[in-house]
Structures are given as structure tokens and as C-alpha cells.
CSV table of C-alpha atoms in Angstrom, one decimal:
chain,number,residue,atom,x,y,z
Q,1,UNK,CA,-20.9,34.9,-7.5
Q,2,UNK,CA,-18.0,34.8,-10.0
Q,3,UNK,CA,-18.5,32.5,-12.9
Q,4,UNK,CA,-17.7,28.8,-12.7
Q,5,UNK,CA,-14.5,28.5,-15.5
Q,6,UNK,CA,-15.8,25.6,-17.9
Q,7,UNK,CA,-13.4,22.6,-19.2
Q,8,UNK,CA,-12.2,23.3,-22.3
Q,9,UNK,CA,-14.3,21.2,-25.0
Q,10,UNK,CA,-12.6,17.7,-26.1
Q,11,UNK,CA,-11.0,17.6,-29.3
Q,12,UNK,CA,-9.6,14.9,-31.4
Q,13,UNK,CA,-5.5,15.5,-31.6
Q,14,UNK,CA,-2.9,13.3,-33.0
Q,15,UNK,CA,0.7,13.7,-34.0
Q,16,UNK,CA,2.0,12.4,-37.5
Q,17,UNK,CA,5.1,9.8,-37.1
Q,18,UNK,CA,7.4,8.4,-39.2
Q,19,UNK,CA,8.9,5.2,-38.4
Q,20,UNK,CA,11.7,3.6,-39.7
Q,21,UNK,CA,12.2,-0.5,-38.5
Q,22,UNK,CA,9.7,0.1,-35.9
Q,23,UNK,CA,12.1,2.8,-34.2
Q,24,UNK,CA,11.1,6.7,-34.3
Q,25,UNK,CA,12.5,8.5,-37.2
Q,26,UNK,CA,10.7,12.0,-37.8
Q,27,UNK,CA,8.2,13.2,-35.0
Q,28,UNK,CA,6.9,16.6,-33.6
Q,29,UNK,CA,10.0,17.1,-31.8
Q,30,UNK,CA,12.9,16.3,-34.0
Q,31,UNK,CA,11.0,18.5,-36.8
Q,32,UNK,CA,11.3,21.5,-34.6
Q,33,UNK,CA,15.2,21.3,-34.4
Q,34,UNK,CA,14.8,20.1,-37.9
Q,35,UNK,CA,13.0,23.7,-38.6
Q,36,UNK,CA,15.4,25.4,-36.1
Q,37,UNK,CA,18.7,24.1,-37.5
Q,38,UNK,CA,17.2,25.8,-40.4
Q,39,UNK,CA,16.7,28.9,-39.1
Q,40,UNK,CA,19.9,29.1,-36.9
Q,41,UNK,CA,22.5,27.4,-38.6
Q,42,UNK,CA,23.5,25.9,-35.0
Q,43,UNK,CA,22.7,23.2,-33.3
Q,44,UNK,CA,23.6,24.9,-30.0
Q,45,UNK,CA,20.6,27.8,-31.1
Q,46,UNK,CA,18.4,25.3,-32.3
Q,47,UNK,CA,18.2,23.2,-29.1
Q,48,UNK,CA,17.9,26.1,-26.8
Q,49,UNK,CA,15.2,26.8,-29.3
Q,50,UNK,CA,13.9,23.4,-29.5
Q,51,UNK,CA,13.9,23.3,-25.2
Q,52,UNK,CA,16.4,20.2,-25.3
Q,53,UNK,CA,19.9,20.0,-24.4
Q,54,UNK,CA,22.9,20.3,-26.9
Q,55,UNK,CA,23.7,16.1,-25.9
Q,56,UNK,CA,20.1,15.4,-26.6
Q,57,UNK,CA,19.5,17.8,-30.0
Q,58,UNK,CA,22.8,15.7,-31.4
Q,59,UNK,CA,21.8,12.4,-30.2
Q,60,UNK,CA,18.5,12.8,-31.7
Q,61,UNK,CA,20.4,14.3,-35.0
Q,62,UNK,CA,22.6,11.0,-35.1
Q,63,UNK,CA,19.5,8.8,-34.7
Q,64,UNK,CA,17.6,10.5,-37.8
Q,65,UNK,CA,21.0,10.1,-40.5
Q,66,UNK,CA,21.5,6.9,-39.0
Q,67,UNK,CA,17.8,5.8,-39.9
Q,68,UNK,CA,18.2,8.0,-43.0
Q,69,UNK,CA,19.1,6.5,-46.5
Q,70,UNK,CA,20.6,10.3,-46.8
Q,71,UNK,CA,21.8,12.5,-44.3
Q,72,UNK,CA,19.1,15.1,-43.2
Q,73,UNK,CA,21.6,16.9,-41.0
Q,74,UNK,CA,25.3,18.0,-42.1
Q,75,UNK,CA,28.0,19.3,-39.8
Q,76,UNK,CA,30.2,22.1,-41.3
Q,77,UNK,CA,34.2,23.5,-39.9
Q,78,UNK,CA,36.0,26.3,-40.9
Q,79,UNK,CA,35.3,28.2,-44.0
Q,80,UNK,CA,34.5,32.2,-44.2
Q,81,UNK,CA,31.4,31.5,-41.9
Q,82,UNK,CA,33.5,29.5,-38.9
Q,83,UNK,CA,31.2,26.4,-39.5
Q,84,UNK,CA,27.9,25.6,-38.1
Q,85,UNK,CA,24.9,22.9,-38.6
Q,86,UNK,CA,22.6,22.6,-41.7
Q,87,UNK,CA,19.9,20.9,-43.2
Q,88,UNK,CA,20.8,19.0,-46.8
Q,89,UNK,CA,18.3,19.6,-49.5
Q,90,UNK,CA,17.3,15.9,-48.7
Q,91,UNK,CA,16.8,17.0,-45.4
Q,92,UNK,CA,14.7,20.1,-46.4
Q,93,UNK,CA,12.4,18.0,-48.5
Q,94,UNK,CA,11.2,15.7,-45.6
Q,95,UNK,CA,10.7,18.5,-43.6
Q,96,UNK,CA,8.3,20.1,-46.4
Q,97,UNK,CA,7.0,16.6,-46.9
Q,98,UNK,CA,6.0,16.3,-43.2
Q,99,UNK,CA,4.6,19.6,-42.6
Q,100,UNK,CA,2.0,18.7,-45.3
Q,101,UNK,CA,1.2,15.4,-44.6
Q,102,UNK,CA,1.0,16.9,-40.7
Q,103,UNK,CA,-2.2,19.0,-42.1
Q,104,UNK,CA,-3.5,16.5,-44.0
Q,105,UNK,CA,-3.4,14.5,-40.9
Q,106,UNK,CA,-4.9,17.3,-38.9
Q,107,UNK,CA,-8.0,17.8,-41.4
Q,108,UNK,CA,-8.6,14.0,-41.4
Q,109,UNK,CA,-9.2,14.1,-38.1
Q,110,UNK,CA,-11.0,16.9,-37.6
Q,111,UNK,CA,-13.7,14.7,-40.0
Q,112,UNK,CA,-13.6,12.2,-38.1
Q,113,UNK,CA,-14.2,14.2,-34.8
Q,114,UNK,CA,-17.5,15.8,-37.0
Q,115,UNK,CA,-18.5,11.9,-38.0
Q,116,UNK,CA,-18.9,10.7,-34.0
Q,117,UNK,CA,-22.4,10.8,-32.8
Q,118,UNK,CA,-22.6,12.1,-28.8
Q,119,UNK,CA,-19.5,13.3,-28.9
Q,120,UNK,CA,-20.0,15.8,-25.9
Q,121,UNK,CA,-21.2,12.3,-24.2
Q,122,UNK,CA,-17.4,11.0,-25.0
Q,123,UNK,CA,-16.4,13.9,-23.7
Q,124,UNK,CA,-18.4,13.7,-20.5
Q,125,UNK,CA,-17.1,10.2,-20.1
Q,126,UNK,CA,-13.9,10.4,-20.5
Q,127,UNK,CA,-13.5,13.6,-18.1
Q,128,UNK,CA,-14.9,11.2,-15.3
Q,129,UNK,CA,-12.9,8.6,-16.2
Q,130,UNK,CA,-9.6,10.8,-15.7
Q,131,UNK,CA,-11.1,12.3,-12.2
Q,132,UNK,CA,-8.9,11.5,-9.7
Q,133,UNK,CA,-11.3,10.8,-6.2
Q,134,UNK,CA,-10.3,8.7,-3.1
Q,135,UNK,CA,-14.1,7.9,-3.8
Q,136,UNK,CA,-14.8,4.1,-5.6
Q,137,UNK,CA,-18.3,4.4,-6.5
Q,138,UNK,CA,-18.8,7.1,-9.3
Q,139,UNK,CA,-22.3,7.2,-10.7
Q,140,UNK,CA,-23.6,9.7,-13.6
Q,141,UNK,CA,-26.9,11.0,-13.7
Q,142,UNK,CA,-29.6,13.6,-13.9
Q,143,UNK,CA,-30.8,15.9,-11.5
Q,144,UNK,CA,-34.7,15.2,-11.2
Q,145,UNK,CA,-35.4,17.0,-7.9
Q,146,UNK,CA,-34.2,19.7,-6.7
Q,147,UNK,CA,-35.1,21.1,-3.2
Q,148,UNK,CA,-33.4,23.8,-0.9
Q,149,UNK,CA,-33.6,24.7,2.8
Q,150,UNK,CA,-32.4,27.6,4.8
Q,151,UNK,CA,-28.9,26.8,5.0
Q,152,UNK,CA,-28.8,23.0,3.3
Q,153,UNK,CA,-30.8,21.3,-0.3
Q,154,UNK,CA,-31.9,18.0,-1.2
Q,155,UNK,CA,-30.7,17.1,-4.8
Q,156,UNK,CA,-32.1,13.7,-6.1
Q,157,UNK,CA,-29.8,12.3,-9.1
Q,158,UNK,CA,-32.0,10.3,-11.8
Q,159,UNK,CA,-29.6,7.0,-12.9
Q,160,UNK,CA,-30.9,5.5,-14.7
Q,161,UNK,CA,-33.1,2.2,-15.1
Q,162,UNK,CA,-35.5,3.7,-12.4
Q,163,UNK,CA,-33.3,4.1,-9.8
Q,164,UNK,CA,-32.3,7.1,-8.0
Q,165,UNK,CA,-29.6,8.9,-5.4
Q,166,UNK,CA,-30.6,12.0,-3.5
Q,167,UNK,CA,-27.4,13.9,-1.8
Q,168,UNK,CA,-28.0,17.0,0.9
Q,169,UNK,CA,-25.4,19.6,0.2
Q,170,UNK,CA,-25.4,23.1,1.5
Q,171,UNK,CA,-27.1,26.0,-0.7
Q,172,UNK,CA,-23.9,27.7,-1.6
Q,173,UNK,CA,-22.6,24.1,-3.1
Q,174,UNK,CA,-25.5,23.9,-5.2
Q,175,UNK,CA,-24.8,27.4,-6.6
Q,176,UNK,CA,-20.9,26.6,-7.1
Q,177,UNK,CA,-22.2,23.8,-9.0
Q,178,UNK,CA,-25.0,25.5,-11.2
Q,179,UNK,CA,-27.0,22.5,-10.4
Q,180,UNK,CA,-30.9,22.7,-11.6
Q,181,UNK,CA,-32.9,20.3,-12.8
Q,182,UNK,CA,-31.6,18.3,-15.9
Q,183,UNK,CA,-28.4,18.8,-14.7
Q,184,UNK,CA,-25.5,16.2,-15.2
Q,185,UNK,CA,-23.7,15.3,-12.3
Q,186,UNK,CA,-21.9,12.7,-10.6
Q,187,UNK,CA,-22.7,10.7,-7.2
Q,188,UNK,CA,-19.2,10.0,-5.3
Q,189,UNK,CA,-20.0,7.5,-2.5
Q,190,UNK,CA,-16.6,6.1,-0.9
Q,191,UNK,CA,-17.1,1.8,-0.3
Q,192,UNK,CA,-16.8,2.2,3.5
Q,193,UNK,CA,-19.9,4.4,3.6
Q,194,UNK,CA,-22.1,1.9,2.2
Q,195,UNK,CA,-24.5,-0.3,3.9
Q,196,UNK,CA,-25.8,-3.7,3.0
Q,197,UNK,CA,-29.2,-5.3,3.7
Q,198,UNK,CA,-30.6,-8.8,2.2
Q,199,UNK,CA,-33.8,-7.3,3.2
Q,200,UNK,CA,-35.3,-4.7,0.4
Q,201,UNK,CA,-37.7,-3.9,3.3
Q,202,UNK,CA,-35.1,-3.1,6.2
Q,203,UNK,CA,-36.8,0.2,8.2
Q,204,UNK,CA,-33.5,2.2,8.3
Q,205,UNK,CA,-32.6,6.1,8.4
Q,206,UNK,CA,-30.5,6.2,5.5
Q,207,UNK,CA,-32.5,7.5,2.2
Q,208,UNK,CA,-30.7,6.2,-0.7
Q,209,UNK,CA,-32.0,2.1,-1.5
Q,210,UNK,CA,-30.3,0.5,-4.2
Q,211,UNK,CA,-31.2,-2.5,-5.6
Q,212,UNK,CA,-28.9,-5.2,-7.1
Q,213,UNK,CA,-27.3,-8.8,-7.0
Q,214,UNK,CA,-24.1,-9.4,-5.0
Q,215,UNK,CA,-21.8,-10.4,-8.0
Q,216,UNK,CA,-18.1,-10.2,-6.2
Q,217,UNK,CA,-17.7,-11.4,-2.4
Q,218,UNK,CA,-13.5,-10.8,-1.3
Q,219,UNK,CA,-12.8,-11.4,2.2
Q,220,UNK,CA,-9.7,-9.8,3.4
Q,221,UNK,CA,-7.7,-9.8,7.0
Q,222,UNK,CA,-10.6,-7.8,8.4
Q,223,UNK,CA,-12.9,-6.9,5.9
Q,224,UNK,CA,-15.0,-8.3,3.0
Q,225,UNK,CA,-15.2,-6.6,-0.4
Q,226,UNK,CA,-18.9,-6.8,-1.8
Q,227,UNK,CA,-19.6,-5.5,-5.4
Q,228,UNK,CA,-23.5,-5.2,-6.3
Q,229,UNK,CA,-24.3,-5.5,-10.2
Q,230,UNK,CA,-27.3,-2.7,-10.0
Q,231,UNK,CA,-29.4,-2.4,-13.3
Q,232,UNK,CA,-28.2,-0.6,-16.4
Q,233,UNK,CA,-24.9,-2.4,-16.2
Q,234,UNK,CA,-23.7,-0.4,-13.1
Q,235,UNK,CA,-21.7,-1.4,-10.2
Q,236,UNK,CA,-21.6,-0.3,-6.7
Q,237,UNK,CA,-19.0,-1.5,-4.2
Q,238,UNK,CA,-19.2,-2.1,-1.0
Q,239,UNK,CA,-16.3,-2.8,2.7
Q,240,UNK,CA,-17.6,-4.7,5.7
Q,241,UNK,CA,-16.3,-6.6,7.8
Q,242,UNK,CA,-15.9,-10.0,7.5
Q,243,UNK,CA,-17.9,-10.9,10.6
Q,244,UNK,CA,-21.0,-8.8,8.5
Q,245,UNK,CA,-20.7,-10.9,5.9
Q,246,UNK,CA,-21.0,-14.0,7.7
Q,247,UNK,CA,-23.7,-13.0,9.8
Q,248,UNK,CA,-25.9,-11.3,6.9
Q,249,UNK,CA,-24.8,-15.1,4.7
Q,250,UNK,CA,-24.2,-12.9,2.1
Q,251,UNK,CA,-23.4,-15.2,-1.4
Q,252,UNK,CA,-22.7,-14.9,-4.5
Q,253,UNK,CA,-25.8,-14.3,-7.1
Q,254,UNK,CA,-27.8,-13.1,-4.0
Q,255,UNK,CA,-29.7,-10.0,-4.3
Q,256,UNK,CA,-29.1,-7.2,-1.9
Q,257,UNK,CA,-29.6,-3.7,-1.2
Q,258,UNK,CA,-27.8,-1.1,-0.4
Q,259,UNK,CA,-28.4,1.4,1.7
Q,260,UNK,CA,-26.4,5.2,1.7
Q,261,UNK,CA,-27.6,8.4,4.0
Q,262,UNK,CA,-28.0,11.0,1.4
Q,263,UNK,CA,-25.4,13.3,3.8
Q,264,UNK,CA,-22.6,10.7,2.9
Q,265,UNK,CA,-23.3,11.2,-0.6
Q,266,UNK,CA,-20.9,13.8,-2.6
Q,267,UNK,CA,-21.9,15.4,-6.0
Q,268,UNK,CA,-19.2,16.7,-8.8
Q,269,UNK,CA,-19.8,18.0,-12.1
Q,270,UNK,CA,-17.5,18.1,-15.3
């Protein structure tokens, strides 16, 4: 089975910008066709170089002298060398002055990156955050059990506050994911797949039980959107219909459980 590729680790990455009357002055961009004016003595070169066009490399050329209280940028005609584009010495100097306060920028937050405690946690976090899932319920945890079959497993997510989801996925999903036990992973349970029961006691198939207090109740044209604070400060939505709702007297500050098949339940890791 070929490796699974790992995310590359988070890092901490700024850019250093110079303003000038809240508008952009010297940036990342404009200091490499700064540097390739430089180089190239064109500012037809240096925005091929750059990757701009030759309208936007002058336009952002006019927009630095104009901020300027010298010219960085000097147009030349005629003359032994036919003209061209060149930096003045004033122009030279803030790019030197740039390029070192860049690194100084760059080590500073490198520090900072070293000072965070749990930063792989951030990390963790932030990749979920950004996951992009038709699926509204996203809930981290640990794998605590971990059981396989002939063809399908039983994996049983630990989420905290003494609650728990178990998924069944096939075997060769469990290996794709390098699931084992202490595993992070995340439950993806779409709203229209969950149940919801007054009753903590309900005899139903479905294997997950989670326990909350209805904290949101939106009706809509045919369904109701139901949002269950569960404990640790997580949140689990729910659609039924509006005639569920009413018949179940579901209201606000009420608790309720709710009630998943562990088939319906999808696991992803970072």
C-alpha cells in the first residue's frame, strides 16, 4: 500500500509592507520589479520577469514615485545605450533597506512560531477549519476502539467530556487512513442524517447517543433547524421537519438526544 503523502507542517509567514497614507507603497511584489529593473535596465524585462504586464509594472512604478518623497524609478531616452529604466541611488537604498528589514521580520517570526505552546494543535485546527465538506457537523477526537471484520471495522472516536462516536468503514478505509488507536480524526455527520429523541432512553437501532440541550430551534418552509449544545462546548446540528418538531414539543433549553447509525457516520484525518 503506497504511503499516505502528509500535509506539509504549518508555519508562521508574513510579508513586510510599507505604507505610505494608508495606501501600499513597497511590498513583495513591487520589490521584485524593483530588483528586476535593476538587473535588466527595462521595464519591459523586468515585468516579464516580475510575471505582470508592461501596463501594470508602470502603473505600479507611477504609484511608488508618486508616494515617494524621491523618485525610486527613472526613465531614460536616447544616449549611447538607446535608453531604458533604472533604479536612482534613493531607489537602491530602499530596496537594501527592505530586504533587511524583510529578514528581520522573517526571524522575528520564526520566535514567535517557537514561543506558541500546542502549535501542532493550531495546526490541526486550523486544517479542519479550512476543510471544505458538504458535511455540517465536524467533530475531533481520539480513536479509543478499534475493531475490524472480514470486509468492514468498527472505529469508536473518544470526544471528549465522556462522550463518544463509533463509525463502520470498510477495512481498506481504515488502512488509507492509518487509523489505530490514539489516532486523531474527525466525525463528518451531514444535519439531515441526524435523529432527535426527548427520550435519553428511546430503544432505537442507531449506535451513536448524544447527549445535549436544544439551544437553537429555526423553523423553515418545510423543515426545522435544531442545534444541540453537547458538553465540552460542542455543537451538533440537526434538519427535521417542521411537523417533528411539533410533534416531539421540542423547546428551547430542553435537553435532547441525538441519535446517528454509526454507517452514516464519515471519518477524515488531517
Amino acid at each position: 500500500m503506497a504511503s499516505k503523502r502528509l500535509p506539509p507542517a504549518l508555519q508562521i509567514d508574513g510579508e513586510l509592507r510599507f505604507n505610505r497614507s494608508d495606501k501600499g507603497y513597497l511590498s513583495g511584489k513591487r520589490i521584485d520589479l524593483l530588483e528586476q529593473i535593476e538587473a535588466t535596465g527595462s521595464i519591459s524585462r523586468a515585468a516579464k520577469a516580475a510575471g505582470i504586464s508592461y501596463k501594470a509594472a508602470w502603473d505600479a512604478v507611477d504609484a511608488m514615485n508618486n508616494l515617494s518623497e524621491r523618485p525610486l524609478v527613472v526613465r531614460s531616452t536616447g544616449g549611447a545605450g538607446g535608453g531604458g529604466t533604472r533604479l536612482t541611488e534613493f531607489g537602491r537604498q530602499m530596496l537594501h533597506v527592505w530586504r533587511r528589514m524583510q529578514r528581520e521580520y522573517e526571524r522575528f517570526l520564526e520566535q514567535v512560531a517557537l514561543g506558541i505552546e500546542d502549535f501542532d494543535d493550531i495546526d490541526r485546527l486550523l486544517k479542519a477549519i479550512a476543510m471544505k465538506t458538504s458535511a455540517r457537523n465536524q467533530l475531533r477526537g481520539t480513536v479509543s476502539s478499534l475493531e475490524k471484520g472480514a470486509v468492514n471495522g468498527s472505529v469508536t472516536l473518544d470526544i471528549g467530556a465522556g462522550q463518544t462516536i463509533t463509525a463502520t468503514l470498510t477495512n481498506d478505509s481504515i488502512d488509507e487512513l492509518q487509523l489505530g488507536i490514539g489516532s486523531p480524526a474527525i466525525a463528518l455527520i451531514k444535519a439531515s442524517f441526524v435523529l432527535l429523541s426527548p427520550d435519553p432512553q428511546i430503544r432505537i437501532s442507531a449506535r451513536n447517543r448524544l447527549h445535549g440541550t436544544i439551544t437553537t430551534l429555526r423553523p423553515g418552509a418545510v423543515n426545522c433547524e435544531v442545534k444541540l449544545s453537547l458538553p465540552g462546548n460542542r455543537t451538533l446540528g440537526a434538519v427535521i421537519t417542521n411537523e417533528s418538531a411539533e410533534e416531539l414539543q421540542l423547546t428551547v433549553g430542553q435537553p435532547c438526544t441525538a441519535l446517528i447509525k454509526a454507517s452514516q457516520v464519515i471519518l477524515a484525518t488531517d
